[in-house]
């Protein structure tokens, strides 16, 4: 009996162990290529930024794709995460003077603070904003994002309009920062997958499908819309915290609404409503835009044209509603569960 | 014995229009009530008030002795009132099974963080839920559609699925808004049997809006007639059927059912 | 008091420009429910058109203004035809992403055009600068007067078109119900084109007036100007023409007063007002509330 339980346990955790192992192998492979000078730090950094963009886009997918709200202020949450975590490592602690054993803990703490602060803002913004719907919600979130940026410019302690330099580059590309980024990325994917396929996630989906019907099914739609905002904000905040500690310098203008529309583009180009779409959209566009750098000024022109063509000829995005199977939790009875999962449109 | 549902002088005014005026009705546990009346009489508006969608401007809705007026929509559902819609409002892009799962929302409870980590207990609960929902579908002979997208199902199946979804919230009172709309006589006949069966099988009290007199007369214990937002008559189906006021409202003077 | 009056003048000067640009947002939104992200870039194109037109000998303010209205208008009709029209009936977000794509394209295209490029340029003085004392130490200058008169004129012409012409009636019908309008024999495509044309012409004019006021122009000027004008449109109640004017004026005045208080505050202040208004009147100051039918 005992043995059978143990076996069940192994079977249950096998996919997770598999994914974790895959992430570790991936990390080691990249590290090896870097040591072997096949990959320059520049490439690794692009990969890291791609993963950060994935995190933010995954959070945005929860708000826009799963819950059916329309937020275009995600960069504001990234800013909150970046600034609050940087405040921890520069103002609260003198990071570089800390003993090496304490540094990871303080860094972890800083990322948590970044995520938490963004979450608080997510609540403060989500709660009143949800009184308005659709396009109005979009403009309110955009407005809040810009207000956050204005506020940062106002706070002298974090550099105001001049930006904040000298943040310890603890997650920098040379300090093995890829490990940190991969860790938080994997955590984000795992948490969001579990969230979406829980009763809370289904409640979010019901808000998207038909708010009134959802209410008559006993779903407090306000609660779940706000919750989606908070979770999405926390993800963005964590990504912001990492970003601050990769580059070591943050400036209010890095978080303008233009950045918010980037995430929107990643999501819709990849395929809104699925995590696969968010990940593939963010990763591929980040990389493609870097590859196209040799085009100099032509790069964004082509980007604009491609975006328009994409919406004309592949409107459902690259993934068009398909989800990677490992992003859908297995159920015993669900031997032949549909490919699209709960989020398919 | 107190009634399960007791509505007292319920009224709603939209701007200058008194859509419903001093409506009242009383329904005991296990009964089937019917609301009939010409188009635009305010029947659906009454349902919307009984489910919290429109807050009434006057009157009380006592459900199991508690006044529900002023509660949010999901509060009505939490207290045990479920409904279907006249123009089917399923979660169209989702599978039949997921429609039912969402309706079981109130019956699933686990913490936020256990949910994030999808602990053993959460996983177990989700597996149970899947079985519960499949069994609800099975009881309403919808099992074969479990993985089908709701919008792709035939009309009649969609109607049945909507009833299944309402039942999945484990209600005490089930409100059916024109369940027979768009059905042919054979289907209506079948529906009558289904409604009676649902009452016994799921131990629910039912209130329905319907135009098919045959259906209303066949299943209802109690009928309320409304016209132009006003209560016209009430009583047993046989009494109502011969009430001259009702006949006149429906068919004009000299009409006959 | 004099200081207050002076700030008010600055606010109105800026506000009428926002109103002109907001009008285009509101018209396009009213007719196809699209936040036209590319609208701000038409403002920039208008400003540059006037910049180059003014180099031609003998071209003064009015011809330059007309040229600056015509080019964005034609361009806008073209954009609608090529990028937005094929997407009609698709999810609105696809169209929105397309609009973002068009906007990215328009912002970056001038960068590679040899005679434009990414640098700031100083805008020619199309209007002779003169100051007139108004009350105490408060003064009003010729550019401010030009701004107010030109925008009042353009807005009246536009309102006249929408109110009294056949195309205007078609516009109102299409924005009310596209399908019903088509059944009534209205050429929906043509009406939408006209709407884009007029909206973009006003945006171009807005670009010129803005450049008279702040005579440094660059290819990204439309981004922030467009955003603020959009906020003005939402503030006034998107879809409502008087709302766009009211919202524009309010935005301009709030921004000027907030900047006077603290220079970094100017930008955020408009958004704060917007959010406060939307929280109490989700449909904007002059918008119509929508009611969901169950």
Coordinates of C-alpha atoms in Angstrom, one line a residue, chain A residues 70 128 131-132 135-136 139-140 142-144 146-147 149-150 153-154 161 212 256-257 261 264-265 268 297-298 300-301 303-305 307-308 311-312 315, chain C residues 29 37 83 86-87 90 92-94 96-98 101-102 104-105 108-109 111-112 224 227 230 234 238 262 264 267-268 271-272 275 278-279 282-283 294:
Chain A
X70 CA -8.3 45.1 -21.5
X128 CA -11.6 51.3 -9.1
X131 CA -16.0 50.2 -12.8
X132 CA -15.3 51.0 -16.5
X135 CA -11.8 50.6 -24.2
X136 CA -12.4 52.8 -21.3
X139 CA -7.3 54.0 -21.4
X140 CA -7.6 54.0 -17.6
X142 CA -2.8 53.4 -19.7
X143 CA -3.4 56.5 -17.6
X144 CA -2.4 54.7 -14.4
X146 CA 1.6 57.0 -17.0
X147 CA 0.7 58.4 -13.6
X149 CA 5.8 57.2 -14.3
X150 CA 5.0 60.8 -13.4
X153 CA 9.8 61.4 -11.8
X154 CA 8.5 63.2 -8.7
X161 CA 13.6 62.4 -13.8
X212 CA -23.7 38.1 -16.4
X256 CA 6.3 54.4 -20.9
X257 CA 3.1 53.3 -22.5
X261 CA 2.1 48.3 -26.2
X264 CA 0.3 43.8 -26.1
X265 CA 1.9 43.1 -29.4
X268 CA -1.6 39.2 -29.8
X297 CA 16.3 52.5 -38.9
X298 CA 14.5 50.1 -41.2
X300 CA 10.9 49.2 -36.8
X301 CA 9.4 50.1 -40.2
X303 CA 8.2 45.5 -37.7
X304 CA 5.2 47.7 -38.2
X305 CA 4.5 46.3 -41.7
X307 CA 2.5 43.4 -37.6
X308 CA -0.2 44.7 -40.0
X311 CA -3.1 40.7 -38.3
X312 CA -4.4 40.5 -41.8
X315 CA -5.1 37.0 -36.9
Chain C
X29 CA -14.1 55.7 -32.6
X37 CA -3.3 54.6 -32.5
X83 CA -5.0 48.1 -43.2
X86 CA -10.0 44.1 -44.5
X87 CA -10.2 43.5 -40.8
X90 CA -12.8 40.7 -37.0
X92 CA -11.7 44.6 -32.4
X93 CA -8.3 43.8 -30.8
X94 CA -6.9 42.6 -34.0
X96 CA -6.2 47.7 -32.5
X97 CA -2.9 45.8 -32.9
X98 CA -3.0 46.7 -36.6
X101 CA 1.5 48.4 -36.3
X102 CA 0.6 51.3 -38.6
X104 CA 5.1 52.1 -35.5
X105 CA 5.5 52.2 -39.3
X108 CA 9.8 55.2 -38.1
X109 CA 9.4 55.8 -41.8
X111 CA 13.6 58.4 -40.0
X112 CA 15.0 56.9 -43.2
X224 CA 2.6 62.2 -26.8
X227 CA -2.0 60.2 -26.4
X230 CA -6.9 60.7 -26.9
X234 CA -12.2 59.9 -23.6
X238 CA -15.6 59.3 -26.7
X262 CA 5.4 71.5 -10.5
X264 CA 7.0 67.2 -13.7
X267 CA 2.0 65.2 -17.9
X268 CA 0.4 63.0 -15.2
X271 CA -4.5 61.4 -16.6
X272 CA -5.5 62.0 -12.9
X275 CA -9.5 58.8 -14.0
X278 CA -14.3 58.1 -15.4
X279 CA -14.8 56.7 -11.9
X282 CA -17.7 56.0 -16.7
X283 CA -19.0 57.2 -20.1
X294 CA -30.6 40.8 -20.5

